[in-house]
């Protein structure tokens, strides 16, 4: 399938940008990239009650934002602990992939969404600090289930956030003997050495402009910052693509059609299947990496949100 028509129509904004690296480092090109990704006329996500909370953690307090769909009085709901992406180094609770996604899921699934502002890698912070934050946040949600009005907990994340969600799940299984109801991974970033792309992915990547593709150097920088001192021998919690996966519970993997990291998502899904895990892999067509930052009006984004919501509320 070609790029979504709405995305295709915006490609002229990227004209003259030789690479994504240049787009990020050059202020003039970065402005073009930001214009390409901005949708000022997009309809806003649903308004749901929110509250910001500081949770206790091993490295200090952890900011989270809790989105609570009103639901029926006295009715228990499912919770979803969500981690935004950003190559381990970027992102916050206000980015669309965090805030808009959480609002949509709270509304569509009548669920309680807990979006985690984990510490970002860089400036002396590296593994296991971001993972410690995520693990502590999940433990807090479980310990406060009664106050939150929830009876089940799922975990998920996008890109680097998907890595952290999986690493926390593996760690919680080992240390607490606990498994989330669902693990939801959007365009996951699981392998320090990106697996070879499939033939269909190779064809798809030829169709997009260079400014839409991260370079190998960008991937290396992300891993260098996150892994830090364990870069040469990373543990499975930090690189789930190399971990033992046989005890993971039901997992949903959403890959973007036009995304170098689709190779990581496809390889991870294959590893899950080989380990006997109940995994559903879906390729969201017509979009590129980070599509949860795009407006819900785009049919592929709407599809992805609905697929996640159906995991959180199977009865719809």
PDB file of N, CA and C in Angstrom, residues 128-192:
ATOM      1  N   UNK A 128      20.276   1.116  34.523  1.00  0.00           N
ATOM      2  CA  UNK A 128      18.858   0.717  34.501  1.00  0.00           C
ATOM      3  C   UNK A 128      17.878   1.793  34.945  1.00  0.00           C
ATOM      4  N   UNK A 129      18.312   3.052  35.019  1.00  0.00           N
ATOM      5  CA  UNK A 129      17.475   4.088  35.634  1.00  0.00           C
ATOM      6  C   UNK A 129      16.105   4.233  34.967  1.00  0.00           C
ATOM      7  N   UNK A 130      16.017   4.410  33.612  1.00  0.00           N
ATOM      8  CA  UNK A 130      14.673   4.518  33.018  1.00  0.00           C
ATOM      9  C   UNK A 130      13.814   3.279  33.282  1.00  0.00           C
ATOM     10  N   UNK A 131      14.431   2.103  33.216  1.00  0.00           N
ATOM     11  CA  UNK A 131      13.694   0.868  33.469  1.00  0.00           C
ATOM     12  C   UNK A 131      13.258   0.785  34.935  1.00  0.00           C
ATOM     13  N   UNK A 132      14.091   1.235  35.854  1.00  0.00           N
ATOM     14  CA  UNK A 132      13.705   1.270  37.267  1.00  0.00           C
ATOM     15  C   UNK A 132      12.456   2.121  37.463  1.00  0.00           C
ATOM     16  N   UNK A 133      12.401   3.269  36.773  1.00  0.00           N
ATOM     17  CA  UNK A 133      11.227   4.152  36.886  1.00  0.00           C
ATOM     18  C   UNK A 133       9.966   3.445  36.407  1.00  0.00           C
ATOM     19  N   UNK A 134      10.057   2.799  35.258  1.00  0.00           N
ATOM     20  CA  UNK A 134       8.889   2.119  34.697  1.00  0.00           C
ATOM     21  C   UNK A 134       8.446   0.982  35.606  1.00  0.00           C
ATOM     22  N   UNK A 135       9.406   0.195  36.081  1.00  0.00           N
ATOM     23  CA  UNK A 135       9.078  -0.929  36.964  1.00  0.00           C
ATOM     24  C   UNK A 135       8.414  -0.435  38.242  1.00  0.00           C
ATOM     25  N   UNK A 136       8.942   0.641  38.815  1.00  0.00           N
ATOM     26  CA  UNK A 136       8.353   1.204  40.038  1.00  0.00           C
ATOM     27  C   UNK A 136       6.942   1.719  39.785  1.00  0.00           C
ATOM     28  N   UNK A 137       6.712   2.322  38.619  1.00  0.00           N
ATOM     29  CA  UNK A 137       5.374   2.841  38.298  1.00  0.00           C
ATOM     30  C   UNK A 137       4.359   1.705  38.198  1.00  0.00           C
ATOM     31  N   UNK A 138       4.746   0.606  37.555  1.00  0.00           N
ATOM     32  CA  UNK A 138       3.831  -0.532  37.439  1.00  0.00           C
ATOM     33  C   UNK A 138       3.532  -1.103  38.825  1.00  0.00           C
ATOM     34  N   UNK A 139       4.545  -1.206  39.653  1.00  0.00           N
ATOM     35  CA  UNK A 139       4.319  -1.724  41.005  1.00  0.00           C
ATOM     36  C   UNK A 139       3.377  -0.815  41.786  1.00  0.00           C
ATOM     37  N   UNK A 140       3.515   0.483  41.616  1.00  0.00           N
ATOM     38  CA  UNK A 140       2.630   1.424  42.313  1.00  0.00           C
ATOM     39  C   UNK A 140       1.187   1.240  41.857  1.00  0.00           C
ATOM     40  N   UNK A 141       0.988   1.078  40.552  1.00  0.00           N
ATOM     41  CA  UNK A 141      -0.365   0.875  40.027  1.00  0.00           C
ATOM     42  C   UNK A 141      -0.977  -0.390  40.626  1.00  0.00           C
ATOM     43  N   UNK A 142      -0.215  -1.459  40.648  1.00  0.00           N
ATOM     44  CA  UNK A 142      -0.719  -2.712  41.219  1.00  0.00           C
ATOM     45  C   UNK A 142      -1.053  -2.548  42.702  1.00  0.00           C
ATOM     46  N   UNK A 143      -0.184  -1.852  43.442  1.00  0.00           N
ATOM     47  CA  UNK A 143      -0.392  -1.688  44.883  1.00  0.00           C
ATOM     48  C   UNK A 143      -1.579  -0.779  45.188  1.00  0.00           C
ATOM     49  N   UNK A 144      -1.946   0.085  44.243  1.00  0.00           N
ATOM     50  CA  UNK A 144      -3.033   1.050  44.470  1.00  0.00           C
ATOM     51  C   UNK A 144      -4.255   0.739  43.615  1.00  0.00           C
ATOM     52  N   UNK A 145      -4.417  -0.523  43.278  1.00  0.00           N
ATOM     53  CA  UNK A 145      -5.531  -0.927  42.409  1.00  0.00           C
ATOM     54  C   UNK A 145      -6.886  -0.533  42.990  1.00  0.00           C
ATOM     55  N   UNK A 146      -7.059  -0.690  44.294  1.00  0.00           N
ATOM     56  CA  UNK A 146      -8.354  -0.386  44.910  1.00  0.00           C
ATOM     57  C   UNK A 146      -8.681   1.099  44.771  1.00  0.00           C
ATOM     58  N   UNK A 147      -7.710   1.965  45.077  1.00  0.00           N
ATOM     59  CA  UNK A 147      -7.934   3.407  44.964  1.00  0.00           C
ATOM     60  C   UNK A 147      -8.156   3.837  43.518  1.00  0.00           C
ATOM     61  N   UNK A 148      -7.502   3.165  42.574  1.00  0.00           N
ATOM     62  CA  UNK A 148      -7.644   3.505  41.153  1.00  0.00           C
ATOM     63  C   UNK A 148      -8.927   2.931  40.556  1.00  0.00           C
ATOM     64  N   UNK A 149      -9.570   2.014  41.266  1.00  0.00           N
ATOM     65  CA  UNK A 149     -10.801   1.397  40.764  1.00  0.00           C
ATOM     66  C   UNK A 149     -10.564   0.441  39.613  1.00  0.00           C
ATOM     67  N   UNK A 150      -9.459  -0.295  39.683  1.00  0.00           N
ATOM     68  CA  UNK A 150      -9.088  -1.189  38.578  1.00  0.00           C
ATOM     69  C   UNK A 150      -9.016  -2.635  39.067  1.00  0.00           C
ATOM     70  N   UNK A 151      -9.161  -3.561  38.132  1.00  0.00           N
ATOM     71  CA  UNK A 151      -9.066  -4.976  38.496  1.00  0.00           C
ATOM     72  C   UNK A 151      -8.108  -5.758  37.607  1.00  0.00           C
ATOM     73  N   UNK A 152      -7.407  -5.088  36.690  1.00  0.00           N
ATOM     74  CA  UNK A 152      -6.418  -5.742  35.833  1.00  0.00           C
ATOM     75  C   UNK A 152      -5.472  -4.673  35.294  1.00  0.00           C
ATOM     76  N   UNK A 153      -4.238  -5.069  35.005  1.00  0.00           N
ATOM     77  CA  UNK A 153      -3.224  -4.120  34.544  1.00  0.00           C
ATOM     78  C   UNK A 153      -2.554  -4.661  33.290  1.00  0.00           C
ATOM     79  N   UNK A 154      -2.522  -3.839  32.245  1.00  0.00           N
ATOM     80  CA  UNK A 154      -1.749  -4.116  31.044  1.00  0.00           C
ATOM     81  C   UNK A 154      -0.621  -3.091  30.955  1.00  0.00           C
ATOM     82  N   UNK A 155       0.389  -3.404  30.169  1.00  0.00           N
ATOM     83  CA  UNK A 155       1.549  -2.529  29.993  1.00  0.00           C
ATOM     84  C   UNK A 155       1.784  -2.335  28.505  1.00  0.00           C
ATOM     85  N   UNK A 156       2.236  -1.150  28.114  1.00  0.00           N
ATOM     86  CA  UNK A 156       2.561  -0.938  26.715  1.00  0.00           C
ATOM     87  C   UNK A 156       3.436   0.282  26.515  1.00  0.00           C
ATOM     88  N   UNK A 157       3.930   0.410  25.293  1.00  0.00           N
ATOM     89  CA  UNK A 157       4.756   1.554  24.975  1.00  0.00           C
ATOM     90  C   UNK A 157       5.020   1.631  23.487  1.00  0.00           C
ATOM     91  N   UNK A 158       5.593   2.755  23.085  1.00  0.00           N
ATOM     92  CA  UNK A 158       5.898   3.015  21.679  1.00  0.00           C
ATOM     93  C   UNK A 158       7.399   3.165  21.505  1.00  0.00           C
ATOM     94  N   UNK A 159       7.960   2.490  20.521  1.00  0.00           N
ATOM     95  CA  UNK A 159       9.373   2.600  20.162  1.00  0.00           C
ATOM     96  C   UNK A 159      10.254   2.255  21.366  1.00  0.00           C
ATOM     97  N   UNK A 160      11.066   3.213  21.842  1.00  0.00           N
ATOM     98  CA  UNK A 160      11.872   2.938  23.033  1.00  0.00           C
ATOM     99  C   UNK A 160      10.985   2.634  24.234  1.00  0.00           C
ATOM    100  N   UNK A 161       9.801   3.243  24.287  1.00  0.00           N
ATOM    101  CA  UNK A 161       8.863   2.946  25.363  1.00  0.00           C
ATOM    102  C   UNK A 161       8.380   1.511  25.325  1.00  0.00           C
ATOM    103  N   UNK A 162       8.295   0.927  24.124  1.00  0.00           N
ATOM    104  CA  UNK A 162       7.936  -0.490  24.001  1.00  0.00           C
ATOM    105  C   UNK A 162       9.039  -1.368  24.571  1.00  0.00           C
ATOM    106  N   UNK A 163      10.291  -0.970  24.343  1.00  0.00           N
ATOM    107  CA  UNK A 163      11.422  -1.678  24.938  1.00  0.00           C
ATOM    108  C   UNK A 163      11.310  -1.657  26.460  1.00  0.00           C
ATOM    109  N   UNK A 164      11.061  -0.479  27.029  1.00  0.00           N
ATOM    110  CA  UNK A 164      10.976  -0.354  28.482  1.00  0.00           C
ATOM    111  C   UNK A 164       9.792  -1.135  29.040  1.00  0.00           C
ATOM    112  N   UNK A 165       8.676  -1.119  28.321  1.00  0.00           N
ATOM    113  CA  UNK A 165       7.500  -1.880  28.762  1.00  0.00           C
ATOM    114  C   UNK A 165       7.818  -3.372  28.820  1.00  0.00           C
ATOM    115  N   UNK A 166       8.536  -3.872  27.808  1.00  0.00           N
ATOM    116  CA  UNK A 166       8.883  -5.289  27.771  1.00  0.00           C
ATOM    117  C   UNK A 166       9.924  -5.626  28.831  1.00  0.00           C
ATOM    118  N   UNK A 167      10.933  -4.775  28.958  1.00  0.00           N
ATOM    119  CA  UNK A 167      11.950  -5.008  29.977  1.00  0.00           C
ATOM    120  C   UNK A 167      11.349  -5.041  31.378  1.00  0.00           C
ATOM    121  N   UNK A 168      10.414  -4.128  31.656  1.00  0.00           N
ATOM    122  CA  UNK A 168       9.751  -4.109  32.961  1.00  0.00           C
ATOM    123  C   UNK A 168       8.927  -5.374  33.164  1.00  0.00           C
ATOM    124  N   UNK A 169       8.262  -5.835  32.104  1.00  0.00           N
ATOM    125  CA  UNK A 169       7.468  -7.064  32.212  1.00  0.00           C
ATOM    126  C   UNK A 169       8.356  -8.258  32.540  1.00  0.00           C
ATOM    127  N   UNK A 170       9.477  -8.392  31.844  1.00  0.00           N
ATOM    128  CA  UNK A 170      10.401  -9.495  32.116  1.00  0.00           C
ATOM    129  C   UNK A 170      10.927  -9.433  33.548  1.00  0.00           C
ATOM    130  N   UNK A 171      11.236  -8.235  33.980  1.00  0.00           N
ATOM    131  CA  UNK A 171      11.775  -8.067  35.339  1.00  0.00           C
ATOM    132  C   UNK A 171      10.718  -8.364  36.395  1.00  0.00           C
ATOM    133  N   UNK A 172       9.487  -7.906  36.172  1.00  0.00           N
ATOM    134  CA  UNK A 172       8.413  -8.151  37.138  1.00  0.00           C
ATOM    135  C   UNK A 172       8.062  -9.641  37.212  1.00  0.00           C
ATOM    136  N   UNK A 173       8.194 -10.326  36.095  1.00  0.00           N
ATOM    137  CA  UNK A 173       7.992 -11.782  36.128  1.00  0.00           C
ATOM    138  C   UNK A 173       9.050 -12.452  37.000  1.00  0.00           C
ATOM    139  N   UNK A 174      10.304 -12.045  36.852  1.00  0.00           N
ATOM    140  CA  UNK A 174      11.399 -12.654  37.606  1.00  0.00           C
ATOM    141  C   UNK A 174      11.348 -12.283  39.081  1.00  0.00           C
ATOM    142  N   UNK A 175      11.077 -11.029  39.376  1.00  0.00           N
ATOM    143  CA  UNK A 175      11.187 -10.547  40.753  1.00  0.00           C
ATOM    144  C   UNK A 175       9.885 -10.663  41.534  1.00  0.00           C
ATOM    145  N   UNK A 176       8.737 -10.536  40.865  1.00  0.00           N
ATOM    146  CA  UNK A 176       7.442 -10.535  41.560  1.00  0.00           C
ATOM    147  C   UNK A 176       6.566 -11.723  41.189  1.00  0.00           C
ATOM    148  N   UNK A 177       6.953 -12.472  40.162  1.00  0.00           N
ATOM    149  CA  UNK A 177       6.103 -13.559  39.690  1.00  0.00           C
ATOM    150  C   UNK A 177       4.793 -13.063  39.119  1.00  0.00           C
ATOM    151  N   UNK A 178       4.830 -11.890  38.496  1.00  0.00           N
ATOM    152  CA  UNK A 178       3.606 -11.232  38.001  1.00  0.00           C
ATOM    153  C   UNK A 178       3.707 -10.974  36.502  1.00  0.00           C
ATOM    154  N   UNK A 179       2.600 -11.165  35.795  1.00  0.00           N
ATOM    155  CA  UNK A 179       2.533 -10.932  34.350  1.00  0.00           C
ATOM    156  C   UNK A 179       1.345 -10.035  34.038  1.00  0.00           C
ATOM    157  N   UNK A 180       1.514  -9.004  33.215  1.00  0.00           N
ATOM    158  CA  UNK A 180       0.388  -8.136  32.879  1.00  0.00           C
ATOM    159  C   UNK A 180      -0.657  -8.870  32.047  1.00  0.00           C
ATOM    160  N   UNK A 181      -1.862  -8.340  32.079  1.00  0.00           N
ATOM    161  CA  UNK A 181      -2.938  -8.951  31.295  1.00  0.00           C
ATOM    162  C   UNK A 181      -2.602  -8.925  29.806  1.00  0.00           C
ATOM    163  N   UNK A 182      -2.053  -7.824  29.338  1.00  0.00           N
ATOM    164  CA  UNK A 182      -1.609  -7.682  27.948  1.00  0.00           C
ATOM    165  C   UNK A 182      -0.320  -6.883  27.909  1.00  0.00           C
ATOM    166  N   UNK A 183       0.484  -7.154  26.908  1.00  0.00           N
ATOM    167  CA  UNK A 183       1.644  -6.341  26.580  1.00  0.00           C
ATOM    168  C   UNK A 183       1.395  -5.781  25.188  1.00  0.00           C
ATOM    169  N   UNK A 184       1.430  -4.455  25.049  1.00  0.00           N
ATOM    170  CA  UNK A 184       1.111  -3.792  23.781  1.00  0.00           C
ATOM    171  C   UNK A 184       2.332  -2.997  23.328  1.00  0.00           C
ATOM    172  N   UNK A 185       2.840  -3.318  22.138  1.00  0.00           N
ATOM    173  CA  UNK A 185       4.082  -2.730  21.648  1.00  0.00           C
ATOM    174  C   UNK A 185       3.848  -2.070  20.296  1.00  0.00           C
ATOM    175  N   UNK A 186       4.029  -0.768  20.242  1.00  0.00           N
ATOM    176  CA  UNK A 186       3.887  -0.029  18.988  1.00  0.00           C
ATOM    177  C   UNK A 186       5.277   0.277  18.433  1.00  0.00           C
ATOM    178  N   UNK A 187       5.500  -0.100  17.178  1.00  0.00           N
ATOM    179  CA  UNK A 187       6.778   0.060  16.461  1.00  0.00           C
ATOM    180  C   UNK A 187       7.973  -0.090  17.422  1.00  0.00           C
ATOM    181  N   UNK A 188       8.147  -1.297  18.009  1.00  0.00           N
ATOM    182  CA  UNK A 188       9.126  -1.486  19.086  1.00  0.00           C
ATOM    183  C   UNK A 188      10.579  -1.431  18.631  1.00  0.00           C
ATOM    184  N   UNK A 189      11.432  -1.028  19.567  1.00  0.00           N
ATOM    185  CA  UNK A 189      12.868  -0.823  19.373  1.00  0.00           C
ATOM    186  C   UNK A 189      13.582  -1.830  20.271  1.00  0.00           C
ATOM    187  N   UNK A 190      13.801  -3.060  19.777  1.00  0.00           N
ATOM    188  CA  UNK A 190      14.188  -4.179  20.628  1.00  0.00           C
ATOM    189  C   UNK A 190      15.607  -4.686  20.420  1.00  0.00           C
ATOM    190  N   UNK A 191      16.246  -4.349  19.310  1.00  0.00           N
ATOM    191  CA  UNK A 191      17.528  -4.962  18.964  1.00  0.00           C
ATOM    192  C   UNK A 191      18.614  -3.901  18.762  1.00  0.00           C
ATOM    193  N   UNK A 192      19.735  -3.968  19.503  1.00  0.00           N
ATOM    194  CA  UNK A 192      20.839  -3.036  19.246  1.00  0.00           C
ATOM    195  C   UNK A 192      21.397  -3.168  17.830  1.00  0.00           C
TER     196      UNK A 192
END
